[in-house]
Coordinates of C-alpha atoms and ligand atoms in Angstrom, one line a residue:
X371 CA -15.3 13.3 -46.2
X372 CA -14.0 11.5 -43.1
X373 CA -10.8 13.4 -42.7
X374 CA -12.2 17.0 -42.4
X375 CA -14.8 15.7 -40.0
X376 CA -12.3 14.2 -37.8
X377 CA -10.3 17.4 -37.9
X378 CA -13.3 19.4 -37.0
X379 CA -14.0 17.1 -34.0
X380 CA -10.4 17.4 -32.6
X381 CA -10.7 21.1 -32.8
X382 CA -13.9 21.1 -31.0
X383 CA -12.5 18.9 -28.3
X384 CA -9.5 21.3 -28.0
X385 CA -11.7 24.3 -27.8
X386 CA -13.8 22.7 -25.1
X387 CA -10.8 22.0 -23.0
X388 CA -9.7 25.7 -23.4
X389 CA -13.2 26.9 -22.6
X390 CA -13.3 24.8 -19.5
X391 CA -9.9 26.2 -18.3
X392 CA -11.1 29.7 -18.9
X393 CA -14.3 29.0 -16.9
X394 CA -12.3 27.6 -14.1
X395 CA -10.0 30.7 -14.1
X396 CA -13.0 33.0 -14.3
X397 CA -14.5 31.3 -11.3
X398 CA -11.3 31.8 -9.4
X399 CA -11.0 28.1 -8.8
X400 CA -7.7 26.2 -8.7
X401 CA -6.9 24.0 -11.6
X402 CA -7.5 20.2 -10.9
X403 CA -4.5 18.4 -9.9
X404 CA -3.7 14.7 -10.2
X405 CA -0.7 12.4 -10.1
X406 CA 1.0 9.2 -8.9
X407 CA 2.6 9.4 -5.5
X408 CA 4.9 6.5 -4.4
X409 CA 5.1 5.9 -0.7
X410 CA 8.5 4.3 -0.1
X411 CA 10.8 3.6 2.8
X412 CA 12.0 1.0 5.2
X413 CA 9.7 -1.8 6.3
X414 CA 7.4 -1.3 9.3
X415 CA 7.6 2.6 9.4
X416 CA 3.8 3.0 8.6
X417 CA 3.5 3.4 4.9
X418 CA 0.4 1.3 4.5
X419 CA -1.1 2.8 7.7
X420 CA -0.5 6.3 6.3
X421 CA -2.5 5.4 3.1
X422 CA -5.4 3.7 4.9
X423 CA -5.5 6.9 7.1
X424 CA -5.7 9.3 4.2
X425 CA -8.3 7.1 2.5
X426 CA -10.4 6.9 5.7
X427 CA -10.7 3.3 5.0
X428 CA -8.7 0.0 5.8
X429 CA -7.8 -1.5 2.5
X430 CA -4.1 -2.2 3.0
X431 CA -2.5 -4.8 5.3
X432 CA -0.9 -3.2 8.4
X433 CA 1.2 -5.2 10.8
X434 CA 3.5 -4.8 13.8
X435 CA 5.6 -7.4 12.0
X436 CA 8.2 -6.6 9.2
X437 CA 7.5 -7.2 5.5
X438 CA 3.8 -6.9 5.6
X439 CA 3.2 -5.4 2.2
X440 CA 4.3 -7.7 -0.7
X441 CA 3.1 -5.8 -3.8
X442 CA 2.9 -2.4 -5.3
X443 CA -0.7 -1.3 -4.6
X444 CA -2.4 1.8 -6.1
X445 CA -4.9 3.5 -3.8
X446 CA -6.9 6.3 -4.9
X447 CA -7.8 9.5 -3.0
X448 CA -10.4 11.9 -4.3
X449 CA -11.5 15.4 -3.4
X450 CA -13.0 18.2 -5.3
X451 CA -9.5 19.7 -6.2
X452 CA -7.5 16.6 -6.8
X453 CA -7.0 12.9 -7.4
X454 CA -4.0 11.4 -5.7
X455 CA -3.0 7.9 -6.7
X456 CA -0.9 6.7 -3.8
X457 CA 1.3 3.7 -4.7
X458 CA 2.0 1.6 -1.6
X459 CA 5.3 -0.4 -1.8
X460 CA 7.0 -3.2 0.1
X461 CA 9.4 -1.8 2.8
X462 CA 13.1 -1.8 2.4
X463 CA 15.2 -4.1 4.5
X464 CA 18.3 -6.1 4.5
X465 CA 17.7 -9.0 1.9
X466 CA 17.6 -12.3 3.7
X467 CA 15.9 -14.7 1.3
X468 CA 14.2 -15.1 -2.0
X469 CA 11.0 -13.6 -0.7
X470 CA 12.8 -10.5 0.4
X471 CA 14.5 -10.2 -3.1
X472 CA 11.1 -10.2 -4.6
X473 CA 9.8 -7.5 -2.2
X474 CA 12.8 -5.3 -2.9
X475 CA 12.4 -5.6 -6.6
X476 CA 8.8 -4.4 -6.2
X477 CA 9.9 -1.4 -4.2
X478 CA 12.7 -0.3 -6.5
X479 CA 10.5 -1.0 -9.5
X480 CA 7.8 1.5 -8.2
X481 CA 10.0 4.4 -9.0
X482 CA 9.0 4.4 -12.6
X483 CA 6.3 6.8 -13.6
X484 CA 5.8 8.7 -10.3
X485 CA 4.9 12.4 -10.1
X486 CA 6.0 12.7 -6.5
X487 CA 7.9 10.6 -3.9
X488 CA 7.0 10.3 -0.2
X489 CA 9.8 8.7 1.7
X490 CA 8.8 7.6 5.2
X491 CA 11.1 7.1 8.2
X492 CA 10.9 6.6 11.9
X493 CA 12.6 9.4 14.0
X494 CA 14.9 6.9 16.0
X495 CA 16.5 5.0 13.1
X496 CA 19.7 6.1 11.3
X497 CA 20.2 6.2 7.6
X498 CA 20.8 2.6 6.5
X499 CA 22.5 1.2 3.5
X500 CA 19.2 0.4 1.7
X501 CA 18.1 4.0 2.3
X502 CA 21.2 5.1 0.7
X503 CA 20.6 2.7 -2.2
X504 CA 17.2 4.1 -2.8
X505 CA 18.5 7.7 -2.5
X506 CA 21.0 7.2 -5.1
X507 CA 18.1 6.1 -7.4
X508 CA 15.9 8.9 -6.2
X509 CA 18.6 11.6 -7.0
X510 CA 18.5 10.7 -10.6
X511 CA 14.9 11.5 -10.8
X512 CA 13.4 14.9 -11.1
X513 CA 10.1 14.8 -9.4
X514 CA 9.5 16.4 -6.0
X515 CA 10.3 14.4 -2.8
X516 CA 9.1 14.7 0.6
X517 CA 10.4 13.1 3.8
X518 CA 7.8 12.0 6.1
X519 CA 8.9 11.4 9.7
X520 CA 6.2 9.1 11.1
X521 CA 5.4 8.0 14.7
X522 CA 6.3 11.3 16.3
X523 CA 3.8 10.2 19.0
X524 CA 6.5 7.7 20.2
X525 CA 9.6 10.0 19.7
X526 CA 11.8 11.0 22.5
X527 CA 13.9 14.0 23.3
X528 CA 15.4 15.7 20.3
X529 CA 14.8 12.7 18.0
X530 CA 12.6 14.5 15.5
X531 CA 14.7 17.8 15.1
X532 CA 17.8 15.6 14.9
X533 CA 16.1 13.5 12.0
X534 CA 15.1 16.7 10.2
X535 CA 18.6 17.9 10.4
X536 CA 20.2 14.6 9.2
X537 CA 17.7 14.3 6.2
X538 CA 18.0 18.0 5.3
X539 CA 21.6 17.4 4.8
X540 CA 21.0 15.0 2.0
X541 CA 19.6 17.8 0.0
X542 CA 17.2 15.3 -1.6
X543 CA 13.8 16.6 -0.1
X544 CA 11.6 19.5 -1.0
X545 CA 9.7 19.2 2.1
X546 CA 10.1 17.5 5.6
X547 CA 7.0 16.8 7.4
X548 CA 6.8 15.1 11.0
X549 CA 3.5 13.2 11.1
X550 CA 1.7 10.7 13.3
X551 CA -0.7 8.2 11.6
X552 CA -1.7 7.0 15.0
X553 CA -2.9 10.4 16.2
X554 CA -3.6 12.0 13.0
X555 CA -1.0 14.7 13.2
X556 CA -0.1 16.6 10.0
X557 CA -2.0 14.2 7.6
X558 CA -4.2 16.8 6.3
X559 CA -1.2 19.2 5.9
X560 CA 0.6 16.4 3.9
X561 CA -2.3 16.2 1.5
X562 CA -2.3 19.9 1.0
X563 CA 1.4 19.9 0.1
X564 CA 1.1 17.1 -2.2
X565 CA -1.6 19.0 -4.0
X566 CA 0.5 22.0 -4.2
X567 CA 3.3 20.1 -5.9
X568 CA 1.3 17.9 -8.2
X569 CA 0.8 18.8 -11.8
X570 CA -2.5 19.8 -13.5
X571 CA -4.1 16.6 -14.7
X572 CA -7.2 14.5 -15.4
X573 CA -8.8 11.8 -13.2
X574 CA -7.1 8.5 -13.9
X575 CA -9.6 6.4 -12.1
X576 CA -13.4 6.7 -11.7
X577 CA -14.6 8.1 -8.3
X578 CA -15.9 4.9 -7.1
X579 CA -12.4 2.9 -7.3
X580 CA -10.4 2.9 -4.1
X581 CA -7.9 0.2 -4.9
X582 CA -6.9 -0.9 -8.5
X583 CA -6.9 -4.5 -7.6
X584 CA -9.7 -7.0 -7.7
X585 CA -11.8 -7.4 -4.6
X586 CA -10.3 -10.9 -4.1
X587 CA -6.9 -9.3 -3.6
X588 CA -8.0 -6.9 -0.9
X589 CA -9.9 -9.8 0.8
X590 CA -6.9 -12.0 0.6
X591 CA -4.7 -9.3 2.2
X592 CA -7.2 -8.8 5.1
X593 CA -7.0 -12.6 5.9
X594 CA -3.1 -12.5 5.7
X595 CA -3.1 -9.6 8.1
X596 CA -4.7 -11.7 10.7
X597 CA -2.2 -14.5 10.1
X598 CA 0.6 -12.0 10.6
X599 CA -1.0 -10.8 13.7
X600 CA -1.6 -14.1 15.4
X601 CA 1.4 -16.3 14.4
X602 CA 5.1 -16.0 15.0
X603 CA 8.6 -16.6 13.9
X604 CA 8.7 -18.0 10.2
X605 CA 5.0 -18.6 9.8
X606 CA 3.9 -15.1 8.6
X607 CA 6.6 -15.4 5.7
X608 CA 5.5 -18.9 4.9
X609 CA 1.9 -17.9 4.2
X610 CA 0.0 -16.6 1.2
X611 CA -3.8 -16.5 0.7
X612 CA -5.7 -17.4 -2.3
X613 CA -9.4 -16.3 -2.5
X614 CA -11.2 -19.0 -4.5
X615 CA -14.7 -17.5 -4.6
X616 CA -16.7 -14.5 -3.4
X617 CA -20.4 -15.1 -3.6
X618 CA -22.9 -12.5 -2.8
X619 CA -26.3 -14.1 -1.7
X620 CA -29.3 -12.7 -3.5
X621 CA -31.8 -13.6 -0.7
X622 CA -29.9 -11.8 2.1
X623 CA -27.3 -9.4 2.7
X624 CA -24.6 -12.0 3.1
X625 CA -21.3 -12.5 1.4
X626 CA -19.8 -16.0 1.2
X627 CA -16.1 -16.2 0.9
X628 CA -14.0 -19.3 0.3
X629 CA -10.2 -18.9 0.7
X630 CA -7.2 -21.1 0.9
X631 CA -4.3 -20.2 3.2
X632 CA -1.1 -21.8 1.9
X633 CA 2.0 -22.7 4.0
X634 CA 5.4 -23.8 2.7
X635 CA 5.8 -27.0 4.9
X636 CA 3.5 -29.7 6.3
X637 CA 4.6 -28.9 9.9
X638 CA 3.3 -25.2 9.4
X639 CA -0.1 -26.5 8.6
X640 CA -0.6 -27.9 12.1
X641 CA 0.5 -24.6 13.7
X642 CA -1.9 -22.6 11.5
X643 CA -4.8 -24.8 12.3
X644 CA -4.0 -24.9 16.0
X645 CA -5.0 -27.2 18.7
X646 CA -8.7 -28.2 18.1
X647 CA -8.7 -25.7 15.2
X648 CA -8.4 -22.7 17.6
X649 CA -5.9 -20.7 15.6
X650 CA -7.6 -20.9 12.2
X651 CA -11.0 -20.1 14.1
X652 CA -9.4 -16.9 15.5
X653 CA -8.0 -16.0 12.2
X654 CA -11.4 -16.4 10.7
X655 CA -13.1 -14.5 13.3
X656 CA -10.9 -11.4 13.1
X657 CA -10.9 -11.4 9.4
X658 CA -14.7 -11.7 9.3
X659 CA -15.0 -8.5 11.4
X660 CA -12.9 -6.5 9.0
X661 CA -14.4 -8.0 6.0
X662 CA -17.9 -7.1 7.3
X663 CA -16.8 -3.5 7.8
X664 CA -15.3 -3.3 4.3
X665 CA -18.1 -5.1 2.4
X666 CA -21.0 -3.7 4.5
X667 CA -22.7 -7.1 4.6
X668 CA -22.4 -10.0 6.8
X669 CA -19.8 -12.5 5.9
X670 CA -19.5 -16.3 6.0
X671 CA -15.9 -17.2 5.8
X672 CA -14.5 -20.6 4.8
X673 CA -10.8 -21.0 5.3
X674 CA -8.8 -24.1 4.3
X675 CA -5.1 -24.5 5.1
X676 CA -3.1 -26.2 2.4
X677 CA 0.6 -26.9 1.7
X678 CA 2.5 -25.6 -1.3
X679 CA 6.1 -27.1 -0.5
X680 CA 8.8 -24.4 -0.4
X681 CA 6.8 -22.0 -2.5
X682 CA 8.7 -19.2 -0.6
X683 CA 12.1 -20.5 -1.7
X684 CA 11.7 -20.5 -5.4
X685 CA 11.8 -17.3 -7.4
X686 CA 9.4 -18.4 -10.1
X687 CA 6.9 -19.8 -7.6
X688 CA 6.9 -16.5 -5.6
X689 CA 6.4 -14.5 -8.7
X690 CA 3.4 -16.9 -9.7
X691 CA 1.7 -16.7 -6.3
X692 CA 2.4 -13.3 -5.5
X693 CA 1.6 -12.0 -8.9
X694 CA 3.7 -10.5 -11.7
X695 CA 3.5 -7.1 -10.0
Ligands
LIG1477 N1 3.3 4.7 17.3 C1 2.8 4.6 16.0 N2 2.7 3.5 15.4 C2 2.3 3.5 14.1 C3 2.1 4.8 13.5 N3 1.8 4.5 12.2 C4 1.9 3.1 12.0 N4 2.3 2.5 13.2 C5 2.4 1.1 13.4 O1 3.6 0.7 12.7 C6 3.5 -0.7 12.4 C7 3.9 -0.9 10.9 O2 2.8 -0.3 10.2 P1 2.6 -0.7 8.6 O3 1.6 0.4 8.0 O4 2.3 -2.1 8.3 O5 4.1 -0.3 8.1 P2 4.7 -0.4 6.5 O6 5.7 0.6 6.4 O7 3.6 -0.4 5.5 O8 5.5 -1.9 6.6 P3 5.8 -2.8 5.3 O9 4.6 -3.0 4.6 O10 6.4 -4.1 6.0 O11 6.8 -2.0 4.5 C8 2.1 -1.1 12.8 O12 2.1 -1.8 14.0 C9 1.4 0.2 12.8 O13 0.2 0.2 13.8 C10 2.2 6.0 14.2 O14 2.0 7.2 13.8 N5 2.5 5.8 15.5
LIG1478 MG1 3.0 -1.9 4.2

């Protein structure tokens, strides 16, 4: 008896989908679009800034320093017509150490399973060897590809038209869009274009999910962003953040966060704490402001600085602390 019943159910589901499609067409609505959109390109061009701007929410680390993003991070944009899963990636650069090898592996690994690629560049930078390497890989893939020329607010003379011309010659891109995340130029247009090229598809994530990482990950990134902002030279690249506990108080709108900031050498610990604790206090103050905006509660933030000797010089340790993905 169970077989015919299963068959009957399948048929009903298929019929329901057909009916829904007919209904959408009858109402003159466009089909629902969805897909995975990789944001790739050199470091520091504004990939994470772009995704934050589209989401209208600060969830990704942004820095004036290079190599800010360390993982592939999926961020979900929803509107009535589409769900776009943006995949943020570490920026491309000339490999200099073990940490950069890890970052580049993350970036190249992101090409798997994408429905569309956004390649972002700055208008004043020539095509580099790492761009060429990525283009070779992209050429073998069939999905649509856009070039986004960001920071046009800072472009001079004919930099933008020249960049358009240079990249048009590669024959790789279906669309080339000059944008400015800072001024919000052509961001809406980019979303419209993405929707035009994406396939019909389902929602991959529920509406209330913005980032497919645990809350602790997003919190750690915000703290790391402040370290990037306030410290110099090798310090940003010697740091990772581990959020130990996030406790929501039941008696008041307060979130208690306990986190460890790890450095790679004992000498870096003193720098991060600063004279009389000034540096760590400032990191905590700035992080708390962003965390309060993100969580919508007041935040108590407890930061401890610890040493994990040479974690950033060892492949296995890097993979362990920064995650398998
Ligand atoms: N002038 C200008 N600056 C921008 C714009 N978009 C981003 N930036 C700045 O560019 C810097 C790098 O931004 P990120 O978003 O961290 O760059 P990224 O490409 O994600 O960098 P990685 O994660 O290292 O690959 C930051 O200082 C941003 O504020 C823009 O449209 N105009
Ligand atoms: Mg980034």
